[in-house]
């Protein structure tokens, strides 16, 4: 026998389940899109003293380990985006860079970046610039 065609969204329990499914589908599509263009999706946030970027980005979809600046020019854009003006900028070379003490900035991380830089912490007088995956706290 022929079965009537199922509607696109079958609701086993309640219409709410349908909505949840649609939202989930939308989220998956959004995530796939974000993964395709990491650079544009990142928002740089200056953290509080001593905070790791995992902490800073906790409410902003996490820290993007791929986004660290490769050049001084890139870092200067980042500092500007984060609303900070560096009195002077040096290489840095620490796992918690890019960072600032409030005046001077260090931008490049260590040569061997095998360890997570997102998780690195610094002393309370050092503020990290963090690449968060979304711009607003959820």
PDB file of C-alpha atoms in Angstrom, residues 22-130:
ATOM      1  CA  UNK A  22      15.431  23.407  13.264  1.00  0.00           C
ATOM      2  CA  UNK A  23      17.607  25.442  15.621  1.00  0.00           C
ATOM      3  CA  UNK A  24      20.113  22.589  15.864  1.00  0.00           C
ATOM      4  CA  UNK A  25      20.255  22.339  12.073  1.00  0.00           C
ATOM      5  CA  UNK A  26      20.820  26.077  11.808  1.00  0.00           C
ATOM      6  CA  UNK A  27      23.569  25.941  14.439  1.00  0.00           C
ATOM      7  CA  UNK A  28      25.351  23.141  12.595  1.00  0.00           C
ATOM      8  CA  UNK A  29      25.260  25.171   9.389  1.00  0.00           C
ATOM      9  CA  UNK A  30      26.591  28.229  11.219  1.00  0.00           C
ATOM     10  CA  UNK A  31      29.397  26.231  12.827  1.00  0.00           C
ATOM     11  CA  UNK A  32      30.386  24.722   9.480  1.00  0.00           C
ATOM     12  CA  UNK A  33      30.547  28.238   8.070  1.00  0.00           C
ATOM     13  CA  UNK A  34      32.652  29.525  10.971  1.00  0.00           C
ATOM     14  CA  UNK A  35      35.089  26.628  10.605  1.00  0.00           C
ATOM     15  CA  UNK A  36      35.591  27.503   6.944  1.00  0.00           C
ATOM     16  CA  UNK A  37      36.706  31.064   7.689  1.00  0.00           C
ATOM     17  CA  UNK A  38      38.503  31.186  11.040  1.00  0.00           C
ATOM     18  CA  UNK A  39      40.283  34.511  10.537  1.00  0.00           C
ATOM     19  CA  UNK A  40      37.172  36.594   9.990  1.00  0.00           C
ATOM     20  CA  UNK A  41      35.267  34.887  12.783  1.00  0.00           C
ATOM     21  CA  UNK A  42      37.792  35.710  15.494  1.00  0.00           C
ATOM     22  CA  UNK A  43      37.249  38.629  17.842  1.00  0.00           C
ATOM     23  CA  UNK A  44      40.254  39.868  19.811  1.00  0.00           C
ATOM     24  CA  UNK A  45      39.576  40.642  23.435  1.00  0.00           C
ATOM     25  CA  UNK A  46      41.983  42.050  26.004  1.00  0.00           C
ATOM     26  CA  UNK A  47      41.658  39.893  29.093  1.00  0.00           C
ATOM     27  CA  UNK A  48      41.930  40.814  32.742  1.00  0.00           C
ATOM     28  CA  UNK A  49      45.292  40.565  34.502  1.00  0.00           C
ATOM     29  CA  UNK A  50      46.652  37.023  34.682  1.00  0.00           C
ATOM     30  CA  UNK A  51      43.669  35.423  32.923  1.00  0.00           C
ATOM     31  CA  UNK A  52      44.249  32.671  30.360  1.00  0.00           C
ATOM     32  CA  UNK A  53      42.553  33.037  26.979  1.00  0.00           C
ATOM     33  CA  UNK A  54      40.478  29.954  27.789  1.00  0.00           C
ATOM     34  CA  UNK A  55      38.993  31.987  30.647  1.00  0.00           C
ATOM     35  CA  UNK A  56      38.695  35.207  28.622  1.00  0.00           C
ATOM     36  CA  UNK A  57      36.941  33.418  25.738  1.00  0.00           C
ATOM     37  CA  UNK A  58      34.825  31.091  27.869  1.00  0.00           C
ATOM     38  CA  UNK A  59      31.644  33.063  27.211  1.00  0.00           C
ATOM     39  CA  UNK A  60      32.635  33.776  23.607  1.00  0.00           C
ATOM     40  CA  UNK A  61      32.634  30.287  22.031  1.00  0.00           C
ATOM     41  CA  UNK A  62      36.187  29.499  23.149  1.00  0.00           C
ATOM     42  CA  UNK A  63      39.722  30.491  22.166  1.00  0.00           C
ATOM     43  CA  UNK A  64      40.947  29.944  18.604  1.00  0.00           C
ATOM     44  CA  UNK A  65      44.393  28.313  18.705  1.00  0.00           C
ATOM     45  CA  UNK A  66      44.908  28.959  14.957  1.00  0.00           C
ATOM     46  CA  UNK A  67      44.564  32.728  15.086  1.00  0.00           C
ATOM     47  CA  UNK A  68      47.799  33.964  16.690  1.00  0.00           C
ATOM     48  CA  UNK A  69      49.448  36.837  14.776  1.00  0.00           C
ATOM     49  CA  UNK A  70      52.343  35.953  12.466  1.00  0.00           C
ATOM     50  CA  UNK A  71      53.608  39.502  11.914  1.00  0.00           C
ATOM     51  CA  UNK A  72      53.941  42.754  13.823  1.00  0.00           C
ATOM     52  CA  UNK A  73      51.436  44.376  11.433  1.00  0.00           C
ATOM     53  CA  UNK A  74      48.865  41.705  12.257  1.00  0.00           C
ATOM     54  CA  UNK A  75      49.418  42.313  15.952  1.00  0.00           C
ATOM     55  CA  UNK A  76      49.013  46.079  15.597  1.00  0.00           C
ATOM     56  CA  UNK A  77      45.574  45.496  14.027  1.00  0.00           C
ATOM     57  CA  UNK A  78      44.725  43.129  16.882  1.00  0.00           C
ATOM     58  CA  UNK A  79      45.704  45.625  19.599  1.00  0.00           C
ATOM     59  CA  UNK A  80      43.607  48.274  17.851  1.00  0.00           C
ATOM     60  CA  UNK A  81      40.619  45.912  17.606  1.00  0.00           C
ATOM     61  CA  UNK A  82      40.961  45.123  21.314  1.00  0.00           C
ATOM     62  CA  UNK A  83      40.978  48.866  22.027  1.00  0.00           C
ATOM     63  CA  UNK A  84      44.553  49.072  23.281  1.00  0.00           C
ATOM     64  CA  UNK A  85      47.397  51.377  22.305  1.00  0.00           C
ATOM     65  CA  UNK A  86      50.902  50.033  22.942  1.00  0.00           C
ATOM     66  CA  UNK A  87      53.520  52.597  24.004  1.00  0.00           C
ATOM     67  CA  UNK A  88      56.090  50.239  22.518  1.00  0.00           C
ATOM     68  CA  UNK A  89      55.984  46.724  21.075  1.00  0.00           C
ATOM     69  CA  UNK A  90      58.606  43.988  21.222  1.00  0.00           C
ATOM     70  CA  UNK A  91      58.732  40.378  20.073  1.00  0.00           C
ATOM     71  CA  UNK A  92      57.765  38.870  23.400  1.00  0.00           C
ATOM     72  CA  UNK A  93      58.268  35.166  22.786  1.00  0.00           C
ATOM     73  CA  UNK A  94      56.184  33.953  25.732  1.00  0.00           C
ATOM     74  CA  UNK A  95      53.381  31.423  25.508  1.00  0.00           C
ATOM     75  CA  UNK A  96      50.981  34.065  26.847  1.00  0.00           C
ATOM     76  CA  UNK A  97      51.852  36.570  24.106  1.00  0.00           C
ATOM     77  CA  UNK A  98      50.382  38.620  22.530  1.00  0.00           C
ATOM     78  CA  UNK A  99      50.018  40.540  25.780  1.00  0.00           C
ATOM     79  CA  UNK A 100      50.576  43.907  27.429  1.00  0.00           C
ATOM     80  CA  UNK A 101      51.519  45.219  30.851  1.00  0.00           C
ATOM     81  CA  UNK A 102      49.180  48.126  30.159  1.00  0.00           C
ATOM     82  CA  UNK A 103      51.829  50.137  28.319  1.00  0.00           C
ATOM     83  CA  UNK A 104      54.271  47.911  26.477  1.00  0.00           C
ATOM     84  CA  UNK A 105      53.214  44.973  24.345  1.00  0.00           C
ATOM     85  CA  UNK A 106      54.819  41.674  23.388  1.00  0.00           C
ATOM     86  CA  UNK A 107      53.321  40.057  20.335  1.00  0.00           C
ATOM     87  CA  UNK A 108      54.995  36.863  19.115  1.00  0.00           C
ATOM     88  CA  UNK A 109      54.631  33.570  20.930  1.00  0.00           C
ATOM     89  CA  UNK A 110      57.317  30.898  21.397  1.00  0.00           C
ATOM     90  CA  UNK A 111      58.940  29.302  18.337  1.00  0.00           C
ATOM     91  CA  UNK A 112      57.712  25.859  19.302  1.00  0.00           C
ATOM     92  CA  UNK A 113      54.000  26.204  19.827  1.00  0.00           C
ATOM     93  CA  UNK A 114      53.313  22.568  20.625  1.00  0.00           C
ATOM     94  CA  UNK A 115      51.610  23.543  23.867  1.00  0.00           C
ATOM     95  CA  UNK A 116      48.258  25.285  23.884  1.00  0.00           C
ATOM     96  CA  UNK A 117      48.756  29.031  23.977  1.00  0.00           C
ATOM     97  CA  UNK A 118      45.078  29.551  24.794  1.00  0.00           C
ATOM     98  CA  UNK A 119      45.602  27.876  28.167  1.00  0.00           C
ATOM     99  CA  UNK A 120      48.729  29.836  29.130  1.00  0.00           C
ATOM    100  CA  UNK A 121      48.486  32.174  32.100  1.00  0.00           C
ATOM    101  CA  UNK A 122      50.675  35.101  33.093  1.00  0.00           C
ATOM    102  CA  UNK A 123      51.173  37.163  36.234  1.00  0.00           C
ATOM    103  CA  UNK A 124      48.400  39.503  37.357  1.00  0.00           C
ATOM    104  CA  UNK A 125      50.123  42.538  35.822  1.00  0.00           C
ATOM    105  CA  UNK A 126      49.980  41.038  32.323  1.00  0.00           C
ATOM    106  CA  UNK A 127      46.905  41.304  30.119  1.00  0.00           C
ATOM    107  CA  UNK A 128      46.553  38.874  27.223  1.00  0.00           C
ATOM    108  CA  UNK A 129      45.093  39.617  23.809  1.00  0.00           C
ATOM    109  CA  UNK A 130      42.834  36.660  23.120  1.00  0.00           C
TER     110      UNK A 130
END
